[in-house]
C-alpha atoms as an extended CHARMM CRD file, in Angstrom:
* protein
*
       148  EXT
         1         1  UNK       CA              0.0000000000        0.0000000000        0.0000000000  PROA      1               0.0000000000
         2         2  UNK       CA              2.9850000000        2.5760000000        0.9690000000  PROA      2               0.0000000000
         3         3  UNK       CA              4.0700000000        1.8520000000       -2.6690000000  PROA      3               0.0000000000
         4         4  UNK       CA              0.9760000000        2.4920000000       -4.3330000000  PROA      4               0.0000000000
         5         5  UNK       CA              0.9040000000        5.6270000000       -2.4990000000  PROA      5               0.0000000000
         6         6  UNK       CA              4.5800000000        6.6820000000       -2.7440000000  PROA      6               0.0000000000
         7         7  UNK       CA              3.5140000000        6.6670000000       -6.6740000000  PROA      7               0.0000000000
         8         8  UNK       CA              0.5660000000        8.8280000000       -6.1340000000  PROA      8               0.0000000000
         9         9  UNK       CA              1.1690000000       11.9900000000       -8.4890000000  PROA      9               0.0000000000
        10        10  UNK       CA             -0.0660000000       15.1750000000       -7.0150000000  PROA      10              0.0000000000
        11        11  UNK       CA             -0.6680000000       18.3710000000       -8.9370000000  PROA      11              0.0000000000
        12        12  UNK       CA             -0.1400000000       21.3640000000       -7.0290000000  PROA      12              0.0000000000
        13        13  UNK       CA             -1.0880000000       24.6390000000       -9.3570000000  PROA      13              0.0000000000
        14        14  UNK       CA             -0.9260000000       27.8940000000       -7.5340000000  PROA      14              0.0000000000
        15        15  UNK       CA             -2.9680000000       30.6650000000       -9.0370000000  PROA      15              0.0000000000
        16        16  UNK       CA             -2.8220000000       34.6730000000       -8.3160000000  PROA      16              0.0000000000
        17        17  UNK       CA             -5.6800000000       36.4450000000       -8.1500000000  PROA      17              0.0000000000
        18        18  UNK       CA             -5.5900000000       39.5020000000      -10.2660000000  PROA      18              0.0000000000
        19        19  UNK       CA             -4.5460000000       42.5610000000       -8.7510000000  PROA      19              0.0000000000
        20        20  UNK       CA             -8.1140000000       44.4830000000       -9.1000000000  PROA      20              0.0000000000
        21        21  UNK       CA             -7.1000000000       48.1190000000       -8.3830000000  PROA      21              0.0000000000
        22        22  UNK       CA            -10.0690000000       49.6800000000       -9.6480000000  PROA      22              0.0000000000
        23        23  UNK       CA            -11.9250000000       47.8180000000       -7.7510000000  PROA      23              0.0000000000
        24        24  UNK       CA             -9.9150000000       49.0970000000       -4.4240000000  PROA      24              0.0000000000
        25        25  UNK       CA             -8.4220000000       45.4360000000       -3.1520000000  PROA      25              0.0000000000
        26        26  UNK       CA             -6.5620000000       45.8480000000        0.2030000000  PROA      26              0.0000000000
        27        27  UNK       CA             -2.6630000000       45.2860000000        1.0640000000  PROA      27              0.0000000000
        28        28  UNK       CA             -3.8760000000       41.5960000000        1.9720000000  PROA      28              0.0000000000
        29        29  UNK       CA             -5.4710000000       40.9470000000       -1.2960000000  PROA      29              0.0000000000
        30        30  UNK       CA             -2.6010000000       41.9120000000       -2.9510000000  PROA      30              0.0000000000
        31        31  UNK       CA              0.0190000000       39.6780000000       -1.3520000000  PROA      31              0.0000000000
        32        32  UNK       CA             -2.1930000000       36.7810000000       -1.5740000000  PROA      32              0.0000000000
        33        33  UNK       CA             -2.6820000000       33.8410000000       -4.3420000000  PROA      33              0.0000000000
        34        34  UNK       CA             -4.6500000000       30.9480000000       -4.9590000000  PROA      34              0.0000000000
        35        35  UNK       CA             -3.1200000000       27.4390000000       -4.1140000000  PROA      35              0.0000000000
        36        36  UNK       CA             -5.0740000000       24.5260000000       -6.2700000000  PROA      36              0.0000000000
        37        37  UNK       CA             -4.4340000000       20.6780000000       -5.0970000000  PROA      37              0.0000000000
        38        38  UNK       CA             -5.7040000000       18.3490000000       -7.1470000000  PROA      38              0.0000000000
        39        39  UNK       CA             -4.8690000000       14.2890000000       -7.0860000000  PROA      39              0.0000000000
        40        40  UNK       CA             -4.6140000000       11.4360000000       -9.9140000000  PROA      40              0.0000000000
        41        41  UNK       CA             -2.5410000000        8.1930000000       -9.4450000000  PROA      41              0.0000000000
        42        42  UNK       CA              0.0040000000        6.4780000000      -11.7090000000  PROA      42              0.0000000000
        43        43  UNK       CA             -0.1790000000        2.6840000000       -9.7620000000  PROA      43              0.0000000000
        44        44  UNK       CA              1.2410000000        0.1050000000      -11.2340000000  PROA      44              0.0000000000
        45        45  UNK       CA             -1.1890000000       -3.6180000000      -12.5790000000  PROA      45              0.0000000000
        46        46  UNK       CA             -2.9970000000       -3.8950000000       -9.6220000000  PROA      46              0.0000000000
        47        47  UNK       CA             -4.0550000000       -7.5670000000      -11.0020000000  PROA      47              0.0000000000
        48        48  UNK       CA             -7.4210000000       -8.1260000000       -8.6990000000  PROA      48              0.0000000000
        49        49  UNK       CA             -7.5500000000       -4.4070000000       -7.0890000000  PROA      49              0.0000000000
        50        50  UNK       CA            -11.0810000000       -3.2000000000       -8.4340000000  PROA      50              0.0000000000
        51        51  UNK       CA            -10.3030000000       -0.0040000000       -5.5230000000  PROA      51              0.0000000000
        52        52  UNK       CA             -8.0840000000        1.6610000000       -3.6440000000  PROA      52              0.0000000000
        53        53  UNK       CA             -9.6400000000        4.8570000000       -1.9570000000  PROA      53              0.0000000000
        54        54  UNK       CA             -7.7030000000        6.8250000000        0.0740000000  PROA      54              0.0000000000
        55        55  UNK       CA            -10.0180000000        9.3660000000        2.8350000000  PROA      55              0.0000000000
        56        56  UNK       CA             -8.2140000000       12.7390000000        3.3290000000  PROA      56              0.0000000000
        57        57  UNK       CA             -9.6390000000       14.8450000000        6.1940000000  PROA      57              0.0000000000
        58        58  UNK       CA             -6.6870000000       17.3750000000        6.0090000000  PROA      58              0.0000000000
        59        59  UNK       CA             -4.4180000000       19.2890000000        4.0190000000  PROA      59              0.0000000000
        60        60  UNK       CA             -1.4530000000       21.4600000000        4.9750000000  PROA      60              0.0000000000
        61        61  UNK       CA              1.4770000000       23.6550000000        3.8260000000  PROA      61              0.0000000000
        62        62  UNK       CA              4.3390000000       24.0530000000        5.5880000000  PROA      62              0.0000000000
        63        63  UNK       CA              5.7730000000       27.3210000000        4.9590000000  PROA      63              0.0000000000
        64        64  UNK       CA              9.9870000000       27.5040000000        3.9030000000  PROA      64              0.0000000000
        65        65  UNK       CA             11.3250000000       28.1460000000        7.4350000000  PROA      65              0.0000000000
        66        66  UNK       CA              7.8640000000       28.9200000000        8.7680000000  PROA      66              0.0000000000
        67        67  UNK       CA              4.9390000000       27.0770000000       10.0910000000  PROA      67              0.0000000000
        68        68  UNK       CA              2.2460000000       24.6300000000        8.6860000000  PROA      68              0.0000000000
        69        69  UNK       CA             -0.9280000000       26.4290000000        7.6960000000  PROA      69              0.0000000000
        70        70  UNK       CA             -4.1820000000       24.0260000000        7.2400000000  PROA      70              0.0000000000
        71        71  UNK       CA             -5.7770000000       24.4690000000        3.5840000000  PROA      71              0.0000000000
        72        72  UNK       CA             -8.3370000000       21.7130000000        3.4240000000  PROA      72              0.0000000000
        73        73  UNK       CA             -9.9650000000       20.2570000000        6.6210000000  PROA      73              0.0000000000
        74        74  UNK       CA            -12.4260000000       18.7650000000        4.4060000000  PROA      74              0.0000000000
        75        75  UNK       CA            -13.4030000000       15.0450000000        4.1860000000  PROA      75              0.0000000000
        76        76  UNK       CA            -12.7450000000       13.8330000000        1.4920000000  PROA      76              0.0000000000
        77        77  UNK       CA            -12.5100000000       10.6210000000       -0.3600000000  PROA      77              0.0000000000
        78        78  UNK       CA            -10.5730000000        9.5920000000       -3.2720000000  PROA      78              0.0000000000
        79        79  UNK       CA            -10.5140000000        6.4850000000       -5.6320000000  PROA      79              0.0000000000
        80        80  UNK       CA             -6.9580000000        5.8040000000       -6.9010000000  PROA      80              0.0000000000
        81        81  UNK       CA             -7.5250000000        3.1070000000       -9.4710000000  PROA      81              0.0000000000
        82        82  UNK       CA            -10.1680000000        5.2490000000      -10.7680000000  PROA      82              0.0000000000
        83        83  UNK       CA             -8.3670000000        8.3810000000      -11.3660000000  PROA      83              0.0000000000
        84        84  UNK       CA             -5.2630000000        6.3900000000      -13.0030000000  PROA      84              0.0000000000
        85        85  UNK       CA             -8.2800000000        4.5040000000      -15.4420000000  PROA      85              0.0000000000
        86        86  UNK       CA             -9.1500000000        7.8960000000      -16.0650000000  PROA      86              0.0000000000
        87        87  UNK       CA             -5.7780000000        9.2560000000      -16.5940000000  PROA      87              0.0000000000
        88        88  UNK       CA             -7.1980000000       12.5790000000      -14.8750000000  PROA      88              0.0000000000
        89        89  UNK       CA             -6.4300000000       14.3350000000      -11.3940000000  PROA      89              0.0000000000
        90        90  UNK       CA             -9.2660000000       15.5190000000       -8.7370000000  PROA      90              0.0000000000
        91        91  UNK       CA             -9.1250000000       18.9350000000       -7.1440000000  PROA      91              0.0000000000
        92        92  UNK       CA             -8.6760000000       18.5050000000       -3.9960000000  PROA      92              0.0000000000
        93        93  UNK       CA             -9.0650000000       22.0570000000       -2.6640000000  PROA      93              0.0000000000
        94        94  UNK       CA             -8.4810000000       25.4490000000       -3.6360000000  PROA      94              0.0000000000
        95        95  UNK       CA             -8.0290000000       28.0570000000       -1.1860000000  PROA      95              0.0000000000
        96        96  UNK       CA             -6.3360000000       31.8540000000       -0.9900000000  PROA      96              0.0000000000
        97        97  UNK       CA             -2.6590000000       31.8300000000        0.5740000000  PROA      97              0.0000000000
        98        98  UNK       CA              0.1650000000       34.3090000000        1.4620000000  PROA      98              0.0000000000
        99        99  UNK       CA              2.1670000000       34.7110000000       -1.4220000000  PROA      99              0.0000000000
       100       100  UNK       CA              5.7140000000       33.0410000000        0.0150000000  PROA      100             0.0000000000
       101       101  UNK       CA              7.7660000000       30.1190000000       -0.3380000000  PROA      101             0.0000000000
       102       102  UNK       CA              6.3010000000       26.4470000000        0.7320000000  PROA      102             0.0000000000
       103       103  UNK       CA              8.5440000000       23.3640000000        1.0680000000  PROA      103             0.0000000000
       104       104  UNK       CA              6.0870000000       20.7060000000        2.0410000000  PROA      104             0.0000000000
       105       105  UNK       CA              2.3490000000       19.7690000000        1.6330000000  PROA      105             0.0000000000
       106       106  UNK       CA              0.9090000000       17.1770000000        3.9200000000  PROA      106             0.0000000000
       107       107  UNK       CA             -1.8970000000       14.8640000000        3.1950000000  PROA      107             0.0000000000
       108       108  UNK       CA             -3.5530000000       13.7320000000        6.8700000000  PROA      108             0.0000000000
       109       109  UNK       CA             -5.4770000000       10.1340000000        5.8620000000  PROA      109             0.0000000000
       110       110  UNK       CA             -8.0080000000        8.8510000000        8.1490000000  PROA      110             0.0000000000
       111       111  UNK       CA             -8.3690000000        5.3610000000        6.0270000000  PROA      111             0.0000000000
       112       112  UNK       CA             -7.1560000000        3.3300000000        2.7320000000  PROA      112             0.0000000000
       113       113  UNK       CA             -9.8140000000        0.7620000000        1.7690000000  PROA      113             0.0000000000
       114       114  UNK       CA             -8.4190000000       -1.5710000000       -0.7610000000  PROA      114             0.0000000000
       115       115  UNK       CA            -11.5820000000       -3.4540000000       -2.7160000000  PROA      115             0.0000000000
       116       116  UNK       CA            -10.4930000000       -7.3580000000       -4.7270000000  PROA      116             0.0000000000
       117       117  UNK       CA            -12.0410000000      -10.3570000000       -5.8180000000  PROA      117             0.0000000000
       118       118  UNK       CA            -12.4140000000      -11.2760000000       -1.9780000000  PROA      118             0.0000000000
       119       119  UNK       CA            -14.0050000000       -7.9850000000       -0.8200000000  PROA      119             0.0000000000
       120       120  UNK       CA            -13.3370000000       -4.2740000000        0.9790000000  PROA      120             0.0000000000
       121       121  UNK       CA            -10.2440000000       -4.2990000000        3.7890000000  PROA      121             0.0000000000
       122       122  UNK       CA             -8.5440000000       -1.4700000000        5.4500000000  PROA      122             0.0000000000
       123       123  UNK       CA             -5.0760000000       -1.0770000000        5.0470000000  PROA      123             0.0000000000
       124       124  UNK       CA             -2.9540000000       -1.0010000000        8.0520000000  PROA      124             0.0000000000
       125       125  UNK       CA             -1.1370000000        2.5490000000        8.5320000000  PROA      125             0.0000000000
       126       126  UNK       CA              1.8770000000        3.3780000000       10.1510000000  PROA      126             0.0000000000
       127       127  UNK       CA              1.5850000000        7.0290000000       10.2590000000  PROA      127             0.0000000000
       128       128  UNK       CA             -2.1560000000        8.7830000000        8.8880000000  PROA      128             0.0000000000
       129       129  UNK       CA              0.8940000000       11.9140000000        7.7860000000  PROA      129             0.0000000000
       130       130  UNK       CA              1.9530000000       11.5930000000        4.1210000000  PROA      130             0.0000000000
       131       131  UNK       CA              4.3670000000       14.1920000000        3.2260000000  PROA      131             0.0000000000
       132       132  UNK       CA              5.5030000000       15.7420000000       -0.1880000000  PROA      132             0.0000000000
       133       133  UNK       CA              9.1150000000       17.7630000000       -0.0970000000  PROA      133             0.0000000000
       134       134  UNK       CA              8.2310000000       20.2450000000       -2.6620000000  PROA      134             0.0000000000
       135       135  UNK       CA              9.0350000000       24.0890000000       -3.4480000000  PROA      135             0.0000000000
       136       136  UNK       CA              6.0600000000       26.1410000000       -4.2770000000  PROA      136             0.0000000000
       137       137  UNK       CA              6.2020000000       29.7920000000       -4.5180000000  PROA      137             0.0000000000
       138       138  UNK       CA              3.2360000000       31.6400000000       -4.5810000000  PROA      138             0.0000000000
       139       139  UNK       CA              3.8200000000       35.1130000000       -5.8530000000  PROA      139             0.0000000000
       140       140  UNK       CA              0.8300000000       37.1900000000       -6.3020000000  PROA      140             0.0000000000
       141       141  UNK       CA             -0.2730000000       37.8940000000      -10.2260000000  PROA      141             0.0000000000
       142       142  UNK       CA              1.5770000000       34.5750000000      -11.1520000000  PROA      142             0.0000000000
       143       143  UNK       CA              0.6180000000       30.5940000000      -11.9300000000  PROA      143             0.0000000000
       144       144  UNK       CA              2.8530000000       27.8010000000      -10.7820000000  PROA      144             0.0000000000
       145       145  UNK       CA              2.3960000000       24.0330000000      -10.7790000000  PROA      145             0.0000000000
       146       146  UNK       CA              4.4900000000       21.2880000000       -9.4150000000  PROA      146             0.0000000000
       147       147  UNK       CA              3.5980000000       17.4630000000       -9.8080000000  PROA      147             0.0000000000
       148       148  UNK       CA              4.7310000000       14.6960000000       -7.6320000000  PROA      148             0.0000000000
């Protein structure tokens, strides 16, 4: 299971929200931009694995030399096999961030239920914390995307 999911691809795209001076934004507005997480899965044959969904009930940055800010702490439920059949990713949320330098993201999984020929069981995890090194910097006005 820890290999299926060290091959999970996430796509991280950060977008800026326009600058809308006319429209009289504020200092915050303007230092801010829009961080995107979406979630597809390259898996290798899975032979009898109809499923493998993975339930995310948090999602964090972690801020170069900083803190960890929470994104997401929505429930949320994802099937792996599905998006790779699909050969699509899943937005996972998209929220408005301080535009700065992030080094991590952090997925917080409260189950994997892996579905074969013999039924629906619930993979044993060590740690419910899966962490992506990454560097993401949000700059206001700007797009950036980083896959995993």
């Amino acid at each position: 299971m820890k290999s299926l999911i060290s091959k999970m691809l996430l796509v991280l795209t950060l977008l800026a929200v326009p600058l809308a001076a006319a429209c009289g934004g504020t200092a915050e507005e303007e230092t801010t931009g829009t961080i995107v997480l979406a979630i597809s899965d390259t898996a290798a044959d899975m032979g009898q694995v109809s499923a493998i969904e993975m339930t995310v009930n948090q999602i964090r940055v972690h801020a170069e030399g900083g803190d960890w800010t929470t994104v997401s702490n929505e429930t949320q439920t994802f099937d792996l096999l599905q998006l790779r059949e699909m050969a699509t990713a899943r937005l996972m949320t998209q929220t408005q961030h301080q535009a700065r330098d992030y080094d991590m993201v952090e997925l917080n999984c409260s189950r994997v239920r892996v579905t074969n020929g013999r039924g629906t069981h619930e993979a044993l995890m060590i740690n419910n914390r899966f962490q992506m090194k990454c560097m993401l910097e949000v700059q206001t006005n700007t797009m950036t995307t980083a896959s995993f």
